[in-house]
Coordinates of C-alpha atoms in Angstrom, one line a residue:
M1 CA 118.5 112.8 24.0
D2 CA 116.6 109.9 25.5
R3 CA 118.4 106.8 24.2
S4 CA 116.9 104.5 26.9
G5 CA 114.4 102.8 24.6
S6 CA 114.1 99.1 24.2
G7 CA 115.9 96.8 21.8
S8 CA 119.6 96.6 20.9
G9 CA 119.7 98.3 17.6
T10 CA 119.7 95.0 15.7
R11 CA 117.5 93.4 13.1
R12 CA 116.9 90.4 15.4
G13 CA 115.9 92.8 18.2
F14 CA 113.6 94.7 15.9
L15 CA 111.9 91.5 14.6
G16 CA 111.8 89.8 17.9
G17 CA 109.2 92.1 19.8
A18 CA 106.1 90.0 20.4
V19 CA 102.7 91.6 20.0
G20 CA 101.4 89.7 23.0
G21 CA 104.2 90.8 25.2
A22 CA 103.8 94.4 24.1
L23 CA 100.1 94.3 25.1
A24 CA 101.1 93.5 28.6
L25 CA 103.6 96.3 28.9
T26 CA 103.1 99.4 31.0
A27 CA 104.1 102.8 29.6
G28 CA 107.6 102.6 30.8
A29 CA 108.5 98.9 30.0
A30 CA 111.1 97.7 27.5
V31 CA 111.7 94.9 25.1
T32 CA 114.7 92.6 25.7
D33 CA 117.8 93.2 23.7
G34 CA 119.0 91.1 20.8
S35 CA 122.3 90.8 18.9
G36 CA 123.7 90.9 15.4
A37 CA 123.7 93.8 12.9
A38 CA 121.5 93.9 9.8
A39 CA 118.9 96.4 8.5
A40 CA 115.2 95.7 8.4
P41 CA 113.6 95.2 5.0
R42 CA 112.4 98.3 3.3
R43 CA 109.0 97.1 2.1
T44 CA 106.5 94.3 2.8
A45 CA 104.1 94.2 -0.1
G46 CA 101.1 91.8 -0.1
R47 CA 97.4 91.5 0.4
A48 CA 97.4 92.6 4.1
A49 CA 99.4 95.7 3.2
R50 CA 97.1 96.6 0.3
T51 CA 93.8 96.2 2.2
A52 CA 94.8 97.6 5.7
R53 CA 93.0 100.9 6.3
R54 CA 93.6 102.0 9.9
V55 CA 96.1 104.9 10.4
A56 CA 97.3 106.4 13.6
V57 CA 98.5 110.0 13.1
L58 CA 100.8 110.8 16.0
G59 CA 100.7 114.6 16.5
G60 CA 98.0 117.1 15.8
G61 CA 99.9 120.1 14.4
V62 CA 99.8 121.3 10.8
A63 CA 101.6 118.1 9.6
G64 CA 99.3 115.8 11.5
L65 CA 96.1 117.6 10.5
T66 CA 97.3 117.7 6.8
A67 CA 98.0 113.9 6.9
A68 CA 94.6 113.2 8.4
H69 CA 92.9 115.4 5.8
E70 CA 94.6 113.7 2.9
L71 CA 94.0 110.2 4.2
A72 CA 90.4 110.7 5.2
E73 CA 89.6 112.0 1.7
R74 CA 91.0 108.7 0.4
G75 CA 88.8 106.5 2.7
F76 CA 91.3 105.6 5.4
Q77 CA 90.2 105.3 9.1
V78 CA 92.2 107.9 10.8
T79 CA 92.8 108.7 14.5
V80 CA 94.9 111.7 15.5
Y81 CA 96.7 111.6 18.9
E82 CA 97.7 115.0 20.2
R83 CA 99.6 115.3 23.5
K84 CA 98.3 118.7 24.6
P85 CA 94.7 119.0 25.7
H86 CA 94.2 122.1 23.6
G87 CA 97.0 121.4 21.2
L88 CA 95.3 120.8 17.9
G89 CA 97.0 123.0 15.4
G90 CA 100.4 122.7 17.2
K91 CA 102.5 125.8 17.1
A92 CA 100.1 127.3 14.5
R93 CA 97.1 127.4 16.9
S94 CA 95.8 130.4 18.9
M95 CA 94.9 129.9 22.5
D96 CA 92.7 131.6 25.1
V97 CA 94.4 133.8 27.7
P98 CA 93.2 132.3 31.0
E99 CA 90.6 134.3 33.0
S100 CA 90.6 137.2 30.6
A101 CA 86.9 137.0 29.4
R102 CA 84.3 139.3 30.9
G103 CA 80.6 140.1 30.2
G104 CA 80.1 137.3 27.7
R105 CA 83.0 138.2 25.6
R106 CA 85.6 135.7 24.2
P107 CA 88.9 135.3 26.1
L108 CA 91.8 137.4 24.7
P109 CA 93.5 135.5 21.9
G110 CA 97.1 134.4 22.6
E111 CA 99.4 132.4 20.4
H112 CA 102.8 130.8 20.1
G113 CA 103.7 133.4 17.5
F114 CA 101.8 135.4 14.8
R115 CA 100.7 133.7 11.6
F116 CA 102.6 134.6 8.5
I117 CA 101.5 132.9 5.2
P118 CA 103.5 134.4 2.4
G119 CA 102.8 134.0 -1.3
I120 CA 105.8 131.7 -1.6
Y121 CA 103.7 128.9 0.0
H122 CA 101.7 126.7 -2.4
N123 CA 100.9 123.4 -0.6
L124 CA 99.4 125.0 2.5
P125 CA 97.2 127.4 0.5
D126 CA 95.9 124.4 -1.4
T127 CA 94.8 122.8 1.8
L128 CA 93.3 126.1 3.0
R129 CA 91.1 126.2 -0.1
R130 CA 89.7 122.7 0.8
I131 CA 88.6 123.7 4.3
P132 CA 85.0 125.0 4.2
F133 CA 84.3 128.3 5.8
P134 CA 80.8 129.9 5.9
G135 CA 80.4 132.5 3.2
N136 CA 83.8 131.9 1.6
A137 CA 84.0 130.5 -1.9
N138 CA 87.6 129.4 -1.4
G139 CA 87.2 128.2 2.1
C140 CA 89.7 129.3 4.7
H141 CA 92.0 130.6 2.0
D142 CA 89.7 133.6 1.7
N143 CA 90.6 134.5 5.3
L144 CA 94.1 135.5 4.2
V145 CA 94.7 139.3 4.2
A146 CA 97.6 140.9 2.4
S147 CA 99.9 143.4 4.1
T148 CA 101.1 146.4 2.1
E149 CA 104.5 147.2 3.6
V150 CA 107.2 146.2 6.0
M151 CA 109.2 148.4 8.4
L152 CA 112.8 148.0 9.6
A153 CA 112.8 149.8 13.0
R154 CA 116.1 151.3 13.9
T155 CA 117.3 152.6 17.3
G156 CA 119.4 155.6 18.4
G157 CA 117.3 158.1 16.4
R158 CA 118.1 156.5 13.1
E159 CA 115.4 156.7 10.5
N160 CA 113.0 153.7 10.5
L161 CA 113.0 152.2 7.0
R162 CA 109.6 151.5 5.4
F163 CA 109.3 149.3 2.4
P164 CA 106.0 149.4 0.6
F165 CA 105.6 146.4 -1.6
A166 CA 104.4 148.7 -4.4
V167 CA 107.9 150.1 -4.9
V168 CA 108.8 146.9 -6.8
G169 CA 107.1 148.5 -9.8
T170 CA 107.0 146.7 -13.1
P171 CA 109.8 144.0 -13.3
P172 CA 111.6 143.3 -16.6
P173 CA 109.5 140.9 -18.7
V174 CA 112.6 138.7 -19.3
L175 CA 115.3 138.4 -16.7
T176 CA 119.0 138.6 -17.8
P177 CA 121.9 138.6 -15.3
D178 CA 122.3 142.4 -15.9
S179 CA 118.6 143.3 -15.6
F180 CA 118.1 141.1 -12.6
T181 CA 121.1 142.5 -10.8
R182 CA 120.0 146.1 -11.5
M183 CA 116.5 145.3 -10.2
L184 CA 117.9 143.7 -7.0
I185 CA 120.1 146.8 -6.4
G186 CA 117.0 149.0 -6.8
L187 CA 115.0 146.9 -4.4
L188 CA 117.8 146.9 -1.8
D189 CA 118.4 150.7 -2.1
A190 CA 114.7 151.2 -1.3
A191 CA 114.8 148.8 1.7
V192 CA 118.2 149.4 3.3
H193 CA 120.8 152.2 3.7
A194 CA 124.0 150.2 3.4
P195 CA 126.8 151.7 1.3
P196 CA 126.1 151.4 -2.5
H197 CA 129.1 149.2 -3.2
E198 CA 128.0 146.8 -0.5
V199 CA 124.5 146.7 -1.8
A200 CA 125.9 145.9 -5.3
Y201 CA 128.0 143.1 -3.8
F202 CA 125.0 141.6 -2.0
A203 CA 123.0 141.7 -5.2
N204 CA 125.9 139.8 -6.9
R205 CA 125.9 137.2 -4.2
L206 CA 122.2 136.6 -4.8
L207 CA 122.8 136.3 -8.5
V208 CA 125.5 133.7 -7.8
Y209 CA 123.1 131.7 -5.8
F210 CA 120.1 132.1 -8.1
T211 CA 122.2 130.8 -11.0
S212 CA 123.8 128.0 -9.0
C213 CA 122.9 124.4 -10.0
D214 CA 121.3 122.1 -7.5
A215 CA 124.5 120.1 -7.0
R216 CA 126.4 123.3 -6.1
R217 CA 123.7 124.4 -3.8
R218 CA 123.6 121.0 -2.0
E219 CA 127.3 120.1 -2.0
T220 CA 128.8 123.6 -1.6
W221 CA 126.4 126.3 -0.4
E222 CA 124.8 123.9 2.2
R223 CA 128.3 123.8 3.9
V224 CA 129.1 127.5 3.7
P225 CA 127.7 129.9 6.5
W226 CA 125.6 132.8 5.3
W227 CA 128.0 135.2 7.1
T228 CA 130.9 133.8 5.1
F229 CA 129.1 133.7 1.8
L230 CA 128.3 137.5 2.2
K231 CA 131.8 138.4 3.4
A232 CA 129.9 140.1 6.3
E233 CA 133.0 140.4 8.4
E234 CA 134.5 142.9 5.9
M235 CA 131.4 145.0 5.6
S236 CA 129.7 147.9 7.4
Y237 CA 127.5 147.6 10.5
D238 CA 124.3 148.2 8.5
Y239 CA 125.3 145.5 6.0
Q240 CA 125.9 143.1 8.8
R241 CA 122.8 144.1 10.8
L242 CA 120.3 144.4 7.9
L243 CA 121.5 141.9 5.3
A244 CA 123.3 139.2 7.3
I245 CA 122.0 139.1 10.9
G246 CA 118.5 140.5 10.4
I247 CA 117.4 138.1 7.8
T248 CA 118.7 135.0 9.6
R249 CA 117.5 135.8 13.1
N250 CA 114.1 137.2 12.2
I251 CA 113.1 134.9 9.3
V252 CA 115.2 131.7 9.6
A253 CA 115.6 132.0 13.5
T254 CA 119.3 131.0 13.4
K255 CA 122.6 132.8 13.6
A256 CA 124.2 134.2 10.4
E257 CA 127.6 133.0 11.5
I258 CA 126.4 129.3 11.3
A259 CA 123.3 129.3 9.1
S260 CA 123.5 127.4 5.9
T261 CA 123.7 129.6 2.8
R262 CA 121.5 127.1 1.0
T263 CA 118.7 127.6 3.6
V264 CA 118.8 131.4 3.8
A265 CA 119.4 132.1 0.1
S266 CA 116.7 129.7 -1.0
V267 CA 114.1 131.5 1.1
I268 CA 115.3 134.9 -0.2
E269 CA 115.1 133.5 -3.8
A270 CA 111.5 132.5 -3.2
F271 CA 110.6 135.9 -1.8
V272 CA 112.3 137.8 -4.6
F273 CA 110.3 136.0 -7.2
N274 CA 107.2 136.5 -5.1
L275 CA 107.8 140.2 -5.2
L276 CA 108.1 140.0 -8.9
G277 CA 104.7 138.2 -9.1
R278 CA 106.3 135.1 -10.4
G279 CA 104.8 131.7 -9.5
A280 CA 103.2 133.0 -6.3
D281 CA 100.0 132.1 -4.6
G282 CA 99.5 135.7 -3.5
Q283 CA 101.2 138.7 -1.9
P284 CA 104.5 138.4 -0.1
D285 CA 103.1 139.1 3.3
R286 CA 99.7 137.7 4.4
V287 CA 98.1 137.2 7.7
L288 CA 94.7 135.9 8.8
N289 CA 91.6 138.1 9.3
L290 CA 90.7 136.4 12.6
P291 CA 92.6 134.7 15.4
T292 CA 94.1 131.5 14.0
N293 CA 91.7 129.0 15.6
E294 CA 88.6 131.0 14.4
A295 CA 90.0 131.6 10.9
W296 CA 91.5 128.2 10.3
I297 CA 92.1 125.5 13.0
D298 CA 88.6 125.1 14.4
P299 CA 87.0 124.9 10.9
W300 CA 89.7 122.4 9.9
V301 CA 89.1 120.1 12.8
A302 CA 85.3 120.3 12.3
H303 CA 85.8 119.4 8.6
L304 CA 88.0 116.5 9.5
R305 CA 85.5 115.2 12.0
S306 CA 82.9 115.3 9.2
L307 CA 85.2 113.1 7.1
G308 CA 85.3 110.6 10.0
V309 CA 88.6 111.5 11.6
E310 CA 88.7 110.8 15.3
F311 CA 90.8 112.9 17.8
R312 CA 92.4 111.8 21.0
V313 CA 93.7 114.9 22.7
G314 CA 95.8 114.7 25.8
W315 CA 97.4 111.5 24.6
S316 CA 101.2 111.6 24.8
V317 CA 103.3 109.1 22.7
R318 CA 106.0 107.5 24.7
E319 CA 107.5 104.9 22.5
L320 CA 107.0 103.0 19.2
K321 CA 107.0 99.2 19.6
P322 CA 108.4 96.9 16.9
A323 CA 107.3 93.4 16.0
D324 CA 107.6 91.3 12.8
G325 CA 109.5 94.0 10.9
R326 CA 106.8 96.6 11.4
I327 CA 105.6 99.0 14.1
S328 CA 103.0 96.9 16.1
G329 CA 101.9 99.7 18.3
A330 CA 102.7 102.9 20.2
V331 CA 102.9 103.2 24.0
V332 CA 101.0 106.3 25.0
T333 CA 99.9 108.0 28.2
D334 CA 96.2 108.9 28.2
P335 CA 94.6 112.0 29.8
R336 CA 94.4 110.2 33.1
G337 CA 98.1 109.4 33.1
A338 CA 97.6 105.7 32.4
G339 CA 99.8 103.8 29.9
Q340 CA 98.2 102.2 27.0
L341 CA 99.2 100.5 23.7
I342 CA 97.5 101.8 20.6
T343 CA 97.6 99.8 17.4
A344 CA 97.0 100.6 13.7
D345 CA 98.0 99.3 10.3
Y346 CA 100.1 102.4 9.6
F347 CA 101.7 105.1 11.7
V348 CA 102.3 108.7 10.5
Q349 CA 104.5 110.3 13.0
A350 CA 103.8 114.0 12.8
M351 CA 105.5 115.2 16.0
P352 CA 108.2 117.8 16.2
V353 CA 111.6 116.3 15.8
E354 CA 112.7 116.9 19.4
H355 CA 109.7 114.9 20.6
A356 CA 109.6 112.3 17.9
R357 CA 113.2 111.1 18.3
R358 CA 112.5 110.3 22.0
T359 CA 110.0 107.7 20.9
W360 CA 112.5 105.7 18.7
N361 CA 114.1 103.0 20.8
A362 CA 117.3 101.3 19.7
A363 CA 115.6 98.7 17.6
V364 CA 113.6 101.2 15.7
R365 CA 116.7 103.4 15.1
A366 CA 118.6 100.4 13.8
A367 CA 116.0 99.7 11.2
D368 CA 116.7 103.0 9.5
P369 CA 119.9 105.0 9.9
Q370 CA 118.2 108.2 9.0
L371 CA 116.3 108.1 12.3
A372 CA 119.6 108.1 14.2
R373 CA 120.8 111.1 12.2
C374 CA 117.9 113.1 13.4
D375 CA 119.7 113.4 16.7
R376 CA 122.0 115.9 15.0
L377 CA 119.2 118.2 14.1
Q378 CA 119.2 121.3 16.2
T379 CA 116.4 123.4 17.6
D380 CA 116.3 126.8 19.2
W381 CA 113.8 129.1 20.9
M382 CA 111.5 131.4 18.8
T383 CA 108.6 132.2 21.0
G384 CA 105.8 134.7 21.0
I385 CA 104.4 137.3 23.4
Q386 CA 101.3 139.4 23.0
F387 CA 100.7 142.9 24.3
Y388 CA 97.1 144.0 24.7
L389 CA 96.5 147.7 24.3
T390 CA 93.6 149.9 25.2
E391 CA 93.9 152.0 22.0
P392 CA 94.3 151.0 18.4
T393 CA 98.0 150.9 17.5
P394 CA 98.4 150.0 13.8
V395 CA 102.2 150.8 13.7
I396 CA 102.2 150.0 9.9
H397 CA 100.0 147.8 7.7
G398 CA 102.4 144.9 7.9
H399 CA 105.2 143.5 10.0
V400 CA 107.9 145.4 11.9
N401 CA 111.4 144.0 12.0
H402 CA 113.1 145.5 15.0
V403 CA 116.5 144.9 13.4
D404 CA 118.6 146.5 16.2
S405 CA 116.8 144.8 19.1
P406 CA 119.1 142.5 21.0
W407 CA 116.4 139.9 21.2
A408 CA 115.7 140.0 17.4
L409 CA 112.1 141.0 17.7
T410 CA 109.4 141.0 14.9
S411 CA 105.9 142.4 15.5
V412 CA 102.5 142.9 13.9
S413 CA 99.5 144.9 15.0
Q414 CA 96.6 142.5 14.6
A415 CA 93.3 144.4 15.1
Q416 CA 93.6 146.2 11.8
Y417 CA 93.3 142.9 10.0
W418 CA 90.3 141.5 12.0
K419 CA 87.6 143.5 10.3
D420 CA 84.8 141.1 11.4
R421 CA 85.8 141.6 15.0
S422 CA 85.6 144.5 17.4
F423 CA 88.2 144.0 20.1
P424 CA 86.3 145.9 22.8
A425 CA 83.0 144.2 22.0
D426 CA 84.3 140.7 21.3
Y427 CA 87.3 140.0 23.5
G428 CA 88.5 140.4 27.1
D429 CA 87.0 142.9 29.5
G430 CA 85.8 145.5 27.0
T431 CA 88.8 147.8 27.3
V432 CA 91.3 146.1 25.0
A433 CA 91.4 147.6 21.5
D434 CA 94.4 146.0 19.9
C435 CA 96.9 143.1 20.1
L436 CA 100.5 143.7 19.3
S437 CA 101.9 140.2 18.7
V438 CA 105.7 139.8 18.9
D439 CA 108.1 137.0 18.1
I440 CA 111.3 136.7 20.2
S441 CA 114.0 135.1 18.1
E442 CA 117.1 135.6 20.3
W443 CA 117.0 134.2 23.9
D444 CA 120.7 134.1 24.6
R445 CA 121.8 137.8 24.3
P446 CA 121.6 140.4 27.1
G447 CA 118.8 142.9 26.9
I448 CA 118.8 146.7 27.5
L449 CA 116.9 146.9 30.8
Y450 CA 118.4 144.2 33.0
G451 CA 121.6 143.2 31.1
R452 CA 120.4 139.6 31.2
T453 CA 119.4 137.1 28.5
A454 CA 115.7 136.3 28.0
K455 CA 116.2 132.9 29.5
E456 CA 117.8 134.5 32.6
C457 CA 114.8 136.9 33.1
T458 CA 111.5 136.1 34.8
R459 CA 108.4 136.1 32.7
E460 CA 107.5 139.6 34.0
E461 CA 111.0 140.8 33.1
V462 CA 110.8 139.3 29.6
A463 CA 107.6 141.3 29.0
R464 CA 109.2 144.6 30.3
E465 CA 112.3 144.0 28.3
V466 CA 110.5 143.3 25.0
W467 CA 108.3 146.4 25.5
A468 CA 111.4 148.5 26.1
Q469 CA 113.3 147.1 23.1
M470 CA 110.3 147.9 20.8
K471 CA 110.0 151.4 22.2
A472 CA 113.7 151.9 21.6
G473 CA 113.1 151.5 17.9
L474 CA 109.6 153.0 17.5
N475 CA 109.7 155.9 20.0
D476 CA 113.3 157.0 19.6
S477 CA 112.6 159.9 17.2
G478 CA 110.1 161.6 19.5
A479 CA 106.8 160.0 18.4
A480 CA 104.9 158.1 21.1
V481 CA 104.0 155.1 19.0
L482 CA 103.9 152.8 22.0
R483 CA 102.5 154.4 25.2
D484 CA 103.0 152.8 28.6
G485 CA 99.5 154.1 29.6
A486 CA 97.9 152.1 26.8
L487 CA 99.4 148.7 27.9
H488 CA 96.6 146.7 29.4
S489 CA 98.3 143.3 29.8
W490 CA 100.5 140.7 28.1
F491 CA 100.6 137.0 27.5
L492 CA 103.7 134.9 27.0
D493 CA 103.6 131.4 25.4
P494 CA 103.0 128.9 28.3
A495 CA 105.3 126.5 26.5
V496 CA 108.2 128.5 28.0
G497 CA 108.9 127.5 31.6
G498 CA 111.5 128.0 34.3
L499 CA 112.5 131.5 33.2
G500 CA 114.8 133.2 35.6
T501 CA 116.0 129.8 37.0
P502 CA 119.1 127.8 36.2
A503 CA 116.9 125.4 34.1
P504 CA 114.6 127.3 31.6
T505 CA 112.6 125.1 29.3
N506 CA 110.7 125.5 26.0
D507 CA 108.3 122.7 25.1
E508 CA 107.8 124.1 21.5
Q509 CA 111.1 124.9 19.9
L510 CA 111.9 125.6 16.3
L511 CA 114.2 123.6 13.9
I512 CA 117.2 125.7 12.9
H513 CA 119.6 125.2 10.0
P514 CA 123.3 125.4 10.7
T515 CA 125.6 124.3 7.9
G516 CA 125.1 120.6 7.0
T517 CA 121.6 120.3 8.4
W518 CA 120.2 119.1 5.1
F519 CA 122.2 115.9 5.2
N520 CA 120.5 114.9 8.5
R521 CA 116.9 115.6 7.5
P522 CA 115.0 112.4 6.9
T523 CA 112.7 111.5 4.0
A524 CA 109.0 111.0 4.7
R525 CA 109.3 107.2 4.0
T526 CA 111.3 105.2 6.4
A527 CA 112.8 101.7 6.1
V528 CA 110.1 100.5 8.5
P529 CA 107.3 99.7 6.1
N530 CA 104.4 101.1 8.1
L531 CA 106.1 104.1 9.6
F532 CA 106.1 107.5 7.9
L533 CA 107.4 110.8 9.0
A534 CA 105.6 114.2 8.6
G535 CA 106.9 117.4 10.1
D536 CA 108.9 120.5 9.1
Y537 CA 112.2 118.6 9.8
V538 CA 111.6 116.2 6.9
A539 CA 113.5 116.8 3.7
V540 CA 111.1 118.9 1.6
D541 CA 111.5 121.6 -1.1
I542 CA 111.2 124.6 1.3
D543 CA 114.3 124.2 3.3
L544 CA 113.0 125.9 6.4
A545 CA 110.9 125.1 9.5
T546 CA 107.5 126.4 8.3
M547 CA 103.8 125.4 8.1
E548 CA 104.4 125.0 4.4
G549 CA 107.2 122.5 5.0
A550 CA 105.0 120.6 7.5
N551 CA 102.2 120.5 5.0
E552 CA 104.4 119.3 2.2
A553 CA 106.0 116.6 4.4
A554 CA 102.6 115.3 5.3
R555 CA 101.7 115.0 1.6
R556 CA 104.8 113.1 0.9
A557 CA 104.2 110.8 3.9
V558 CA 100.7 110.1 2.7
N559 CA 101.9 109.4 -0.9
A560 CA 104.5 106.9 0.5
L561 CA 101.7 105.3 2.6
L562 CA 99.5 104.9 -0.4
D563 CA 102.4 103.3 -2.3
E564 CA 103.0 100.9 0.6
A565 CA 99.3 100.1 0.8
G566 CA 99.0 99.4 -2.9
S567 CA 96.2 102.0 -3.0
G568 CA 94.7 103.1 -6.3
A569 CA 93.7 106.5 -4.8
E570 CA 95.0 109.6 -6.4
R571 CA 98.3 110.8 -4.9
C572 CA 98.5 114.1 -3.1
A573 CA 99.7 117.0 -5.2
V574 CA 103.2 118.2 -4.1
L575 CA 103.5 121.7 -5.4
R576 CA 107.1 122.8 -6.1
P577 CA 108.7 126.2 -5.7
Y578 CA 108.9 128.5 -8.7
Q579 CA 112.0 128.3 -10.9
A580 CA 112.7 131.1 -13.4
P581 CA 113.0 129.6 -16.9
E582 CA 115.5 132.3 -17.9
F583 CA 118.0 130.9 -15.4
A584 CA 117.7 127.3 -16.5
P585 CA 120.5 127.6 -19.1
L586 CA 122.7 129.4 -16.6
K587 CA 122.1 126.6 -14.1
S588 CA 122.9 124.0 -16.7
D589 CA 126.2 125.7 -17.5
D590 CA 126.9 126.0 -13.7
A591 CA 126.3 122.2 -13.4
R592 CA 129.1 121.7 -16.0
R593 CA 131.4 124.2 -14.2
H594 CA 130.7 122.5 -10.9
R595 CA 131.6 119.1 -12.2
L596 CA 134.9 120.6 -13.4
G597 CA 135.6 122.2 -10.1
L598 CA 135.1 125.7 -11.3
R599 CA 133.2 128.5 -9.5
N600 CA 130.0 129.9 -10.7
A601 CA 130.4 132.2 -13.7
F602 CA 129.2 135.3 -11.8
D603 CA 131.1 134.6 -8.6
L604 CA 133.5 137.5 -8.0
G605 CA 134.8 135.9 -4.8

């Protein structure tokens, strides 16, 4: 972590930075240290704060674009600064495969990882509806396409498990602990082949969590690893692989042995109610009907430009500069590599946490202790690779979870969803018919071809290894689902570098959630009056690094900014996850039990 920023971590150091001195700084200069120890004031209300209108949004990912959208609709002058020349959209963007276009076609579409926009999301879909798209009554939201099933691909000749979402059937109109547990056991029996008593125990653990009060979730389950909560050590291989490890590595991108129960179980809770059709925006599994930039990011940027938003791409933020109790400016490097100081009335920092915290010097950190706690937040690698095939290969109409793969792979065949595109006619050299997009969630376990981790492999070896691991699950029963002869080419996220060397790097990592992570996640409002945080690491309702979390954090940041500015504009809607009314009395009783030091009423231990 870069702690070499200016200032001493004191209130005097924070207040002492002079604007005139900052204007003369180069990109690498520093403010002189101070002494003493006191916190900066939380608010500075007054005429200047109420009338200021200029906002610098630092970061052009989902959080930054959401903040710009909400602010522009409310009349603010917004400039978005994005460090990558083609980085608008952040990890959500699609990107062109270099030198892949022929004969007037578009380049092959690559991406950091496939888009997955489940029905548990509410804030992001609201934004999608407000982005105009030609021919769509509901804007970009109408570009969402529902999948109909999910597959758990097993290796060693074991049967692949297919779970059509239709098997849920008609849920009970009123949930009771008994009816809910029976329903969960039925769902799990249809989805996994673990021993019946283990399935029943897993269902009980979910009931315990679903009926736990907020205080127990936060104070107890946040500190308990998912592996421990499930008693996975005592269970069968299939229980461990499907219900403990598979969920955490493929959905939450962290290890079951360390992942917070609160994080994992909260996501499962949302998906269960989504499957039941309760409080959902749509189907549990949805993707886009075009490459992400075509279906969403490019129309979004065009709409924001029409609202007056300005974009500065290729501008990298180096350091925030304090003066007079506020952020006076940000030192940036422009596309030519020159250092500049940008100024604004308000700053919304919408950068990933691993990049944002490098810009907080000692004086900024001293102004708000929650910024320093962000150093404890952990990130990991979850990165995508795309395989381009010369024949349509719709493995299933949905995602494939390669649960036995050492590198925790998840994949989806994309051409089947892109009905308005013909791959051979529209992309590449005219011979590509499909794109199999794969997420690699585990980079530190040996593979099956070379016996090395993904980080230890070269880029070419990573591609061969991923292909082999997918074939091990899809082709092991005799069917040639994936054919070597159909493989045209592949594209690995360029954010990954140095593979096969002693110093591999990943410029676009993912926040993970070991136990206790929640206590280090900051709020959108900071103690610096004109600095606000937006990103999937901010404390929001969906306790997971997602586009939904980034969108919600941006809404909260904008609302805090409106409060600080004394604005009369309508506040952004912050849409909350669904809560089953039948469980409210059970949670209330659990709150009483928790205060008395008793376990949840359904907790069998």
